[in-house]
GROMACS .gro file of C-alpha atoms in nm:
model
  432
    1MET     CA    1  -5.804  -9.968  10.090
    2PRO     CA    2  -5.785 -10.026  10.435
    3VAL     CA    3  -5.439  -9.945  10.620
    4PRO     CA    4  -5.276 -10.233  10.811
    5ILE     CA    5  -5.120 -10.095  11.172
    6ILE     CA    6  -4.763 -10.181  11.040
    7CYS     CA    7  -4.795  -9.920  10.778
    8LEU     CA    8  -4.813  -9.612  11.008
    9ASP     CA    9  -4.558  -9.332  10.931
   10ASP     CA   10  -4.297  -9.240  11.166
   11GLU     CA   11  -4.475  -8.915  11.246
   12LEU     CA   12  -4.791  -9.113  11.384
   13CYS     CA   13  -4.613  -9.390  11.509
   14HIS     CA   14  -4.411  -9.175  11.737
   15PHE     CA   15  -4.714  -8.963  11.849
   16VAL     CA   16  -4.905  -9.278  11.995
   17GLU     CA   17  -4.619  -9.425  12.130
   18ARG     CA   18  -4.665  -9.158  12.405
   19TYR     CA   19  -4.978  -9.281  12.516
   20ARG     CA   20  -4.892  -9.678  12.528
   21SER     CA   21  -4.832  -9.639  12.913
   22LEU     CA   22  -5.180  -9.557  12.993
   23LEU     CA   23  -5.333  -9.820  12.835
   24SER     CA   24  -5.327 -10.206  12.838
   25LYS     CA   25  -5.188 -10.409  12.516
   26PRO     CA   26  -5.563 -10.505  12.359
   27GLN     CA   27  -5.680 -10.109  12.463
   28TYR     CA   28  -5.344  -9.982  12.275
   29GLN     CA   29  -5.479 -10.157  11.967
   30TYR     CA   30  -5.819 -10.025  11.982
   31PHE     CA   31  -5.674  -9.682  12.079
   32VAL     CA   32  -5.490  -9.668  11.718
   33ILE     CA   33  -5.758  -9.791  11.513
   34VAL     CA   34  -5.960  -9.528  11.641
   35LEU     CA   35  -5.735  -9.230  11.582
   36LEU     CA   36  -5.631  -9.397  11.268
   37GLY     CA   37  -5.986  -9.453  11.158
   38LEU     CA   38  -6.105  -9.081  11.267
   39MET     CA   39  -5.834  -8.966  11.045
   40LEU     CA   40  -5.857  -9.199  10.706
   41CYS     CA   41  -6.270  -9.224  10.722
   42GLU     CA   42  -6.441  -9.009  10.466
   43GLY     CA   43  -6.789  -9.144  10.557
   44ARG     CA   44  -6.961  -9.153  10.885
   45ARG     CA   45  -6.695  -9.220  11.178
   46THR     CA   46  -6.973  -9.454  11.334
   47LEU     CA   47  -6.774  -9.774  11.494
   48VAL     CA   48  -6.827  -9.988  11.161
   49GLY     CA   49  -6.679  -9.676  10.958
   50LEU     CA   50  -6.354  -9.677  11.160
   51LEU     CA   51  -6.310 -10.050  11.158
   52GLU     CA   52  -6.317 -10.022  10.814
   53GLN     CA   53  -6.035  -9.809  10.774
   54VAL     CA   54  -5.775 -10.046  10.926
   55ALA     CA   55  -5.692 -10.402  10.831
   56GLU     CA   56  -5.683 -10.570  11.157
   57ARG     CA   57  -5.874 -10.901  11.267
   58THR     CA   58  -6.058 -10.633  11.534
   59SER     CA   59  -6.439 -10.703  11.615
   60LEU     CA   60  -6.714 -10.422  11.665
   61SER     CA   61  -6.806 -10.544  12.002
   62GLY     CA   62  -6.453 -10.535  12.101
   63LEU     CA   63  -6.428 -10.189  11.984
   64SER     CA   64  -6.778 -10.101  12.170
   65ARG     CA   65  -6.630 -10.233  12.503
   66PHE     CA   66  -6.284 -10.066  12.439
   67LEU     CA   67  -6.516  -9.724  12.448
   68ALA     CA   68  -6.800  -9.786  12.676
   69GLN     CA   69  -6.632 -10.048  12.957
   70ALA     CA   70  -6.273 -10.070  12.947
   71PRO     CA   71  -6.097  -9.892  13.235
   72TRP     CA   72  -5.869  -9.647  13.091
   73ASP     CA   73  -5.888  -9.295  13.172
   74THR     CA   74  -5.981  -8.994  12.977
   75GLN     CA   75  -5.789  -8.758  13.218
   76ALA     CA   76  -5.493  -8.903  13.219
   77ILE     CA   77  -5.493  -8.899  12.809
   78GLY     CA   78  -5.609  -8.521  12.839
   79GLN     CA   79  -5.339  -8.456  13.084
   80ARG     CA   80  -5.085  -8.603  12.894
   81TRP     CA   81  -5.179  -8.449  12.551
   82LEU     CA   82  -5.137  -8.082  12.769
   83LYS     CA   83  -4.808  -8.166  12.930
   84ASP     CA   84  -4.653  -8.273  12.609
   85PHE     CA   85  -4.799  -7.941  12.442
   86ARG     CA   86  -4.677  -7.726  12.746
   87ALA     CA   87  -4.302  -7.906  12.701
   88LYS     CA   88  -4.360  -7.836  12.309
   89MET     CA   89  -4.406  -7.427  12.372
   90GLN     CA   90  -4.139  -7.410  12.642
   91PRO     CA   91  -3.827  -7.345  12.442
   92VAL     CA   92  -4.056  -7.149  12.207
   93ILE     CA   93  -4.173  -6.898  12.478
   94GLN     CA   94  -3.795  -6.852  12.568
   95ALA     CA   95  -3.678  -6.799  12.202
   96ASP     CA   96  -3.984  -6.536  12.194
   97HIS     CA   97  -3.886  -6.368  12.521
   98ALA     CA   98  -3.503  -6.349  12.427
   99ARG     CA   99  -3.683  -6.197  12.077
  100GLN     CA  100  -3.839  -5.912  12.225
  101GLN     CA  101  -3.532  -5.826  12.466
  102ARG     CA  102  -3.313  -5.820  12.135
  103MET     CA  103  -3.600  -5.548  11.998
  104GLN     CA  104  -3.599  -5.319  12.272
  105PRO     CA  105  -3.488  -4.943  12.211
  106ARG     CA  106  -3.193  -4.879  12.429
  107ARG     CA  107  -3.300  -4.637  12.675
  108ARG     CA  108  -3.239  -4.588  13.037
  109GLY     CA  109  -3.410  -4.729  13.325
  110ARG     CA  110  -3.546  -5.085  13.383
  111PRO     CA  111  -3.589  -5.311  13.045
  112ARG     CA  112  -3.955  -5.382  13.003
  113GLN     CA  113  -4.029  -5.736  13.049
  114PRO     CA  114  -4.133  -5.923  12.770
  115LEU     CA  115  -4.496  -6.072  12.756
  116VAL     CA  116  -4.650  -6.368  12.571
  117THR     CA  117  -5.021  -6.359  12.597
  118GLY     CA  118  -5.187  -6.744  12.562
  119TYR     CA  119  -5.578  -6.737  12.506
  120LEU     CA  120  -5.790  -6.975  12.680
  121ILE     CA  121  -6.092  -6.988  12.488
  122GLY     CA  122  -6.429  -7.173  12.581
  123ASP     CA  123  -6.737  -7.212  12.438
  124ASP     CA  124  -6.954  -7.493  12.341
  125SER     CA  125  -7.107  -7.638  12.047
  126THR     CA  126  -7.459  -7.901  11.993
  127MET     CA  127  -7.403  -8.260  11.848
  128HIS     CA  128  -7.728  -8.263  11.649
  129LYS     CA  129  -7.876  -8.632  11.764
  130PRO     CA  130  -8.239  -8.681  11.576
  131LYS     CA  131  -8.241  -9.029  11.600
  132GLY     CA  132  -8.035  -9.121  11.949
  133LYS     CA  133  -8.353  -9.129  12.123
  134LYS     CA  134  -8.202  -9.363  12.373
  135MET     CA  135  -7.850  -9.216  12.441
  136GLU     CA  136  -7.737  -9.086  12.754
  137GLY     CA  137  -7.743  -8.721  12.794
  138LEU     CA  138  -7.955  -8.654  12.545
  139GLY     CA  139  -8.155  -8.313  12.564
  140GLN     CA  140  -8.271  -8.026  12.346
  141HIS     CA  141  -8.009  -7.773  12.274
  142HIS     CA  142  -7.961  -7.422  12.084
  143SER     CA  143  -7.788  -7.468  11.778
  144THR     CA  144  -7.658  -7.140  11.636
  145THR     CA  145  -7.591  -7.291  11.266
  146ALA     CA  146  -7.973  -7.450  11.261
  147ASP     CA  147  -8.129  -7.117  11.498
  148ARG     CA  148  -8.334  -7.345  11.703
  149ARG     CA  149  -8.321  -7.579  11.966
  150LEU     CA  150  -8.251  -7.932  11.838
  151PRO     CA  151  -8.217  -8.292  11.985
  152GLY     CA  152  -7.877  -8.376  12.086
  153HIS     CA  153  -7.618  -8.341  12.293
  154SER     CA  154  -7.393  -8.031  12.430
  155MET     CA  155  -7.013  -8.043  12.420
  156VAL     CA  156  -6.843  -7.775  12.637
  157GLU     CA  157  -6.455  -7.716  12.522
  158GLY     CA  158  -6.190  -7.558  12.584
  159LEU     CA  159  -5.880  -7.416  12.345
  160TYR     CA  160  -5.543  -7.298  12.431
  161VAL     CA  161  -5.393  -7.083  12.162
  162LEU     CA  162  -5.045  -6.948  12.201
  163LEU     CA  163  -4.815  -6.832  11.922
  164GLY     CA  164  -5.025  -6.960  11.694
  165GLN     CA  165  -5.054  -7.325  11.787
  166ARG     CA  166  -5.350  -7.466  11.880
  167CYS     CA  167  -5.399  -7.729  12.171
  168PRO     CA  168  -5.772  -7.858  12.245
  169LEU     CA  169  -5.855  -7.907  12.654
  170LEU     CA  170  -6.045  -8.224  12.739
  171PRO     CA  171  -6.428  -8.184  12.624
  172GLN     CA  172  -6.696  -8.197  12.881
  173LEU     CA  173  -7.073  -8.329  12.804
  174TYR     CA  174  -7.365  -8.066  12.942
  175ARG     CA  175  -7.654  -8.191  13.061
  176GLN     CA  176  -7.964  -8.025  13.121
  177GLN     CA  177  -8.088  -8.088  13.514
  178ALA     CA  178  -8.396  -8.287  13.402
  179ILE     CA  179  -8.157  -8.512  13.241
  180CYS     CA  180  -7.928  -8.532  13.525
  181GLU     CA  181  -8.232  -8.627  13.736
  182GLN     CA  182  -8.347  -8.878  13.520
  183GLU     CA  183  -7.975  -9.050  13.501
  184GLY     CA  184  -7.933  -8.997  13.865
  185VAL     CA  185  -7.588  -8.765  13.799
  186PRO     CA  186  -7.520  -8.442  13.961
  187PHE     CA  187  -7.626  -8.105  13.763
  188GLN     CA  188  -7.313  -7.874  13.654
  189SER     CA  189  -7.471  -7.590  13.452
  190LYS     CA  190  -7.258  -7.436  13.134
  191ILE     CA  191  -7.108  -7.153  13.357
  192GLU     CA  192  -6.989  -7.437  13.641
  193LEU     CA  193  -6.819  -7.622  13.380
  194MET     CA  194  -6.645  -7.334  13.242
  195GLU     CA  195  -6.549  -7.223  13.565
  196ALA     CA  196  -6.375  -7.571  13.647
  197THR     CA  197  -6.158  -7.530  13.351
  198ILE     CA  198  -6.061  -7.175  13.433
  199ARG     CA  199  -5.963  -7.266  13.764
  200SER     CA  200  -5.781  -7.617  13.655
  201PHE     CA  201  -5.630  -7.475  13.353
  202GLU     CA  202  -5.235  -7.465  13.382
  203PRO     CA  203  -5.076  -7.228  13.123
  204VAL     CA  204  -4.723  -7.237  12.978
  205ALA     CA  205  -4.447  -7.131  13.244
  206GLY     CA  206  -4.356  -6.712  13.134
  207THR     CA  207  -4.681  -6.641  12.942
  208ARG     CA  208  -4.981  -6.431  13.040
  209THR     CA  209  -5.330  -6.577  13.008
  210HIS     CA  210  -5.636  -6.436  12.812
  211VAL     CA  211  -5.991  -6.596  12.884
  212LEU     CA  212  -6.185  -6.562  12.560
  213LEU     CA  213  -6.587  -6.627  12.580
  214ASP     CA  214  -6.891  -6.557  12.419
  215SER     CA  215  -7.232  -6.325  12.597
  216TRP     CA  216  -7.339  -6.639  12.714
  217TYR     CA  217  -7.078  -6.690  12.918
  218CYS     CA  218  -7.048  -6.318  13.046
  219ALA     CA  219  -7.101  -6.392  13.410
  220LYS     CA  220  -6.941  -6.246  13.737
  221VAL     CA  221  -6.858  -6.579  13.890
  222LEU     CA  222  -6.604  -6.643  13.557
  223TRP     CA  223  -6.479  -6.278  13.573
  224HIS     CA  224  -6.400  -6.376  13.950
  225ALA     CA  225  -6.283  -6.709  13.870
  226ALA     CA  226  -6.020  -6.547  13.579
  227ARG     CA  227  -5.907  -6.254  13.851
  228GLN     CA  228  -5.816  -6.486  14.099
  229ARG     CA  229  -5.614  -6.670  13.870
  230GLY     CA  230  -5.451  -6.336  13.780
  231PHE     CA  231  -5.570  -6.403  13.421
  232ALA     CA  232  -5.748  -6.156  13.183
  233ILE     CA  233  -6.048  -6.188  13.053
  234THR     CA  234  -6.263  -6.069  12.773
  235THR     CA  235  -6.669  -6.185  12.699
  236GLY     CA  236  -6.925  -6.100  12.441
  237MET     CA  237  -7.225  -5.893  12.595
  238LYS     CA  238  -7.604  -5.887  12.490
  239SER     CA  239  -7.758  -5.547  12.472
  240ASN     CA  240  -7.985  -5.541  12.777
  241ARG     CA  241  -7.662  -5.518  13.029
  242TRP     CA  242  -7.643  -5.197  13.240
  243LEU     CA  243  -7.329  -4.921  13.227
  244ARG     CA  244  -7.259  -4.683  13.494
  245ILE     CA  245  -7.256  -4.366  13.302
  246GLN     CA  246  -7.149  -4.040  13.450
  247ASP     CA  247  -7.394  -3.773  13.493
  248ALA     CA  248  -7.352  -3.424  13.671
  249SER     CA  249  -7.738  -3.355  13.694
  250GLU     CA  250  -7.772  -3.698  13.899
  251PRO     CA  251  -7.711  -3.657  14.304
  252ARG     CA  252  -7.449  -3.923  14.307
  253GLY     CA  253  -7.309  -3.783  13.982
  254TRP     CA  254  -7.358  -4.122  13.769
  255ARG     CA  255  -7.679  -4.332  13.682
  256TRP     CA  256  -7.710  -4.647  13.496
  257GLN     CA  257  -7.788  -4.707  13.179
  258ARG     CA  258  -7.918  -4.994  12.927
  259LEU     CA  259  -7.611  -5.099  12.681
  260ALA     CA  260  -7.847  -5.043  12.416
  261ASP     CA  261  -7.950  -4.706  12.522
  262TYR     CA  262  -7.604  -4.582  12.530
  263ALA     CA  263  -7.514  -4.694  12.233
  264ALA     CA  264  -7.801  -4.538  12.023
  265SER     CA  265  -7.687  -4.206  12.258
  266LEU     CA  266  -7.368  -4.177  12.059
  267GLU     CA  267  -7.289  -3.951  11.801
  268ASP     CA  268  -7.099  -4.122  11.480
  269SER     CA  269  -6.819  -3.904  11.554
  270VAL     CA  270  -6.689  -4.125  11.872
  271PHE     CA  271  -6.620  -4.425  11.672
  272VAL     CA  272  -6.295  -4.519  11.528
  273GLU     CA  273  -6.212  -4.673  11.215
  274CYS     CA  274  -5.993  -4.982  11.292
  275LYS     CA  275  -5.913  -5.275  11.087
  276TRP     CA  276  -6.038  -5.628  11.180
  277PRO     CA  277  -5.752  -5.839  11.238
  278ARG     CA  278  -5.840  -6.124  11.051
  279GLY     CA  279  -5.976  -6.021  10.702
  280GLY     CA  280  -5.843  -5.678  10.728
  281LYS     CA  281  -6.190  -5.537  10.672
  282THR     CA  282  -6.284  -5.177  10.787
  283VAL     CA  283  -6.502  -5.149  11.131
  284TYR     CA  284  -6.595  -4.872  11.361
  285VAL     CA  285  -6.502  -4.893  11.719
  286HIS     CA  286  -6.622  -4.715  12.049
  287VAL     CA  287  -6.459  -4.774  12.357
  288VAL     CA  288  -6.546  -4.664  12.710
  289THR     CA  289  -6.409  -4.744  13.030
  290THR     CA  290  -6.705  -4.792  13.304
  291GLN     CA  291  -6.837  -5.040  13.528
  292VAL     CA  292  -7.057  -5.315  13.437
  293ARG     CA  293  -7.367  -5.366  13.689
  294LYS     CA  294  -7.313  -5.780  13.803
  295LEU     CA  295  -6.945  -5.752  13.662
  296TYR     CA  296  -6.630  -5.543  13.721
  297ARG     CA  297  -6.507  -5.245  13.600
  298CYS     CA  298  -6.375  -5.282  13.232
  299ARG     CA  299  -6.357  -5.179  12.884
  300VAL     CA  300  -6.656  -5.222  12.684
  301VAL     CA  301  -6.621  -5.241  12.349
  302ILE     CA  302  -6.909  -5.155  12.081
  303VAL     CA  303  -6.821  -5.243  11.746
  304ARG     CA  304  -7.064  -5.155  11.404
  305GLN     CA  305  -6.971  -5.269  11.080
  306GLU     CA  306  -7.110  -4.964  10.885
  307LEU     CA  307  -7.188  -4.673  11.095
  308SER     CA  308  -7.505  -4.664  10.853
  309ALA     CA  309  -7.623  -4.980  10.940
  310PRO     CA  310  -7.908  -5.034  11.197
  311LEU     CA  311  -7.750  -5.047  11.566
  312ALA     CA  312  -7.950  -5.359  11.620
  313GLN     CA  313  -7.641  -5.488  11.402
  314ALA     CA  314  -7.412  -5.369  11.674
  315ARG     CA  315  -7.183  -5.623  11.866
  316TYR     CA  316  -7.069  -5.554  12.250
  317TRP     CA  317  -6.794  -5.724  12.422
  318ALA     CA  318  -6.661  -5.631  12.807
  319SER     CA  319  -6.273  -5.690  12.865
  320SER     CA  320  -6.048  -5.652  13.159
  321ASP     CA  321  -5.790  -5.553  12.980
  322LEU     CA  322  -5.796  -5.154  13.098
  323GLU     CA  323  -5.457  -5.093  12.937
  324ALA     CA  324  -5.542  -5.188  12.587
  325ASP     CA  325  -5.661  -4.979  12.298
  326ALA     CA  326  -5.905  -5.031  12.046
  327GLN     CA  327  -5.680  -5.236  11.797
  328THR     CA  328  -5.546  -5.460  12.028
  329LEU     CA  329  -5.906  -5.522  12.186
  330LEU     CA  330  -6.002  -5.631  11.840
  331GLY     CA  331  -5.734  -5.879  11.828
  332HIS     CA  332  -5.819  -6.014  12.130
  333ILE     CA  333  -6.232  -6.035  12.032
  334ALA     CA  334  -6.099  -6.199  11.676
  335ALA     CA  335  -5.869  -6.470  11.866
  336ARG     CA  336  -6.207  -6.645  11.982
  337TRP     CA  337  -6.278  -6.713  11.650
  338ASP     CA  338  -5.999  -7.015  11.689
  339ILE     CA  339  -6.253  -7.203  11.888
  340GLU     CA  340  -6.502  -7.219  11.614
  341VAL     CA  341  -6.268  -7.310  11.376
  342LEU     CA  342  -6.221  -7.588  11.614
  343PHE     CA  343  -6.557  -7.707  11.631
  344GLY     CA  344  -6.574  -7.699  11.243
  345ASP     CA  345  -6.282  -7.867  11.178
  346GLY     CA  346  -6.372  -8.142  11.431
  347LYS     CA  347  -6.717  -8.213  11.295
  348GLU     CA  348  -6.620  -8.153  10.905
  349GLU     CA  349  -6.258  -8.357  10.945
  350LEU     CA  350  -6.277  -8.594  11.223
  351GLY     CA  351  -6.638  -8.694  11.258
  352LEU     CA  352  -6.720  -8.500  11.611
  353ASP     CA  353  -7.096  -8.556  11.604
  354HIS     CA  354  -7.071  -8.884  11.389
  355TYR     CA  355  -7.089  -9.104  11.692
  356GLN     CA  356  -7.368  -9.367  11.732
  357VAL     CA  357  -7.267  -9.440  12.122
  358MET     CA  358  -7.514  -9.533  12.366
  359SER     CA  359  -7.356  -9.437  12.697
  360ALA     CA  360  -7.206  -9.089  12.829
  361THR     CA  361  -6.908  -9.281  12.921
  362ALA     CA  362  -6.854  -9.405  12.537
  363LEU     CA  363  -6.960  -9.089  12.407
  364LEU     CA  364  -6.713  -8.837  12.610
  365ARG     CA  365  -6.420  -9.112  12.525
  366PHE     CA  366  -6.484  -9.077  12.197
  367TRP     CA  367  -6.493  -8.691  12.184
  368THR     CA  368  -6.152  -8.717  12.398
  369LEU     CA  369  -5.969  -8.942  12.102
  370ALA     CA  370  -6.131  -8.718  11.812
  371MET     CA  371  -5.955  -8.389  11.983
  372LEU     CA  372  -5.674  -8.638  12.045
  373ALA     CA  373  -5.664  -8.665  11.659
  374TYR     CA  374  -5.707  -8.288  11.598
  375VAL     CA  375  -5.379  -8.231  11.879
  376PHE     CA  376  -5.171  -8.492  11.576
  377LEU     CA  377  -5.306  -8.295  11.289
  378GLU     CA  378  -5.233  -7.958  11.509
  379GLU     CA  379  -4.871  -8.072  11.509
  380GLU     CA  380  -4.879  -8.205  11.150
  381ARG     CA  381  -4.992  -7.857  11.039
  382GLN     CA  382  -4.726  -7.651  11.233
  383ARG     CA  383  -4.473  -7.914  11.065
  384LEU     CA  384  -4.609  -7.854  10.744
  385GLN     CA  385  -4.596  -7.488  10.713
  386THR     CA  386  -4.211  -7.481  10.861
  387GLN     CA  387  -4.159  -7.697  10.558
  388GLU     CA  388  -4.360  -7.511  10.281
  389PHE     CA  389  -4.356  -7.146  10.431
  390ARG     CA  390  -4.754  -7.107  10.394
  391PRO     CA  391  -5.054  -7.123  10.592
  392VAL     CA  392  -5.149  -7.492  10.623
  393THR     CA  393  -5.550  -7.573  10.762
  394ILE     CA  394  -5.620  -7.946  10.946
  395GLY     CA  395  -5.769  -8.038  10.632
  396GLU     CA  396  -5.437  -8.025  10.423
  397ALA     CA  397  -5.267  -8.196  10.712
  398ARG     CA  398  -5.542  -8.476  10.709
  399ARG     CA  399  -5.478  -8.535  10.331
  400GLU     CA  400  -5.098  -8.527  10.360
  401LEU     CA  401  -5.110  -8.808  10.657
  402GLN     CA  402  -5.372  -9.026  10.432
  403ARG     CA  403  -5.131  -8.962  10.103
  404ARG     CA  404  -4.817  -9.091  10.322
  405LEU     CA  405  -5.069  -9.383  10.486
  406ARG     CA  406  -5.120  -9.508  10.110
  407ARG     CA  407  -4.737  -9.492  10.005
  408ASN     CA  408  -4.635  -9.725  10.313
  409VAL     CA  409  -4.942  -9.959  10.209
  410LEU     CA  410  -4.799  -9.978   9.899
  411LEU     CA  411  -4.448 -10.034   9.973
  412TRP     CA  412  -4.558 -10.294  10.214
  413LEU     CA  413  -4.743 -10.477   9.968
  414HIS     CA  414  -4.486 -10.464   9.731
  415ALA     CA  415  -4.227 -10.601   9.998
  416GLN     CA  416  -4.449 -10.881  10.073
  417PHE     CA  417  -4.506 -10.977   9.715
  418GLN     CA  418  -4.082 -10.960   9.619
  419SER     CA  419  -4.057 -11.220   9.923
  420GLY     CA  420  -4.285 -11.431   9.774
  421VAL     CA  421  -4.624 -11.366   9.988
  422GLN     CA  422  -4.946 -11.473   9.749
  423PRO     CA  423  -5.191 -11.227   9.657
  424ASP     CA  424  -5.486 -11.492   9.859
  425ALA     CA  425  -5.271 -11.496  10.163
  426LEU     CA  426  -5.349 -11.120  10.278
  427TYR     CA  427  -5.709 -11.123  10.112
  428ASP     CA  428  -5.841 -11.234  10.435
  429LEU     CA  429  -5.652 -10.918  10.593
  430PHE     CA  430  -5.814 -10.655  10.342
  431ALA     CA  431  -6.120 -10.807  10.364
  432ALA     CA  432  -6.166 -10.799  10.772
   0.00000   0.00000   0.00000
């Protein structure tokens, strides 16, 4: 059943009101329609699919103009939700600092400074568009799920995770160089887009930021950007990278060796048994502090699921956290999975890849509003977890919102009928 905007619940009303000053009155109406449609729709989140979820007299052409042409700024929307997240988390950080200070053992000397680590996680995801031949920004991009290149768009995204709470950053569209030349726009590589994210990111005060990236982004320019900001960084690595290995037989006392060859030379006894932070599965870890060619001095982490498994199944990471032990490094590595969950939830729960818009402007606005819907559901998830004392998923938060909205619709209809309104008077609204 379509939901009239008047039936929004208090939590959603308070959330959308934060953005009213950034939009005109007609824009604000479509803004609410899109957010509500994204969270209510169970089918394809096309423009028609979104409109069918809301009982308002609006047009498809009006919604299309709102996404493609209307003069509103996605940057302002993104800055607002990040500002709100920082303001919300500031007292939480202060409370955690106080907790750490209370738990410190009494000893002589200066007390250790409390430390809260926030993770800035970056990655990209392919939005498969097999029939979108006339869409702007369309290219051939590798899909990890399909394990091949597919026609579609490449979304470069960041996620800020702090004390278990998640906040997505503004999405960016990566265009291949040939596509940029066809469309007459400046080319930016994925590395350049991620560098801009690291350099412009503003963390919550009183925290330490740790950048997490996969092996595609294991580039010196990104490590340099993180180090300049005072951030730690951990990235995946391919097995063809070169390490500086101590060797007394060499005139310099060291030599370069491929990471795959170094791993093959290791005895099983140098691997330490550890617990994977998520799920508690046993893994075997070897950590060495060395320099990686075209990188910096770092902690190289080699993880094997089983010592009897083929070496080709081993995975490799590099971390600038030189003081961390093996279990702490595994904690950094495992935290990167949150962005995979973001992409999965975005596609499954909010139709992040369902759009059917032609212009790159409309595409980025659709992604931005989908991420904003995720911001709201993340707030709902945290609230439900506090109430119910159990883990809650984004999907559960969305279904709880749908339940409340359906109840509001029934209460509103009940009030309308009690006041003497006839069913025929409401038919046109719900059939629109």
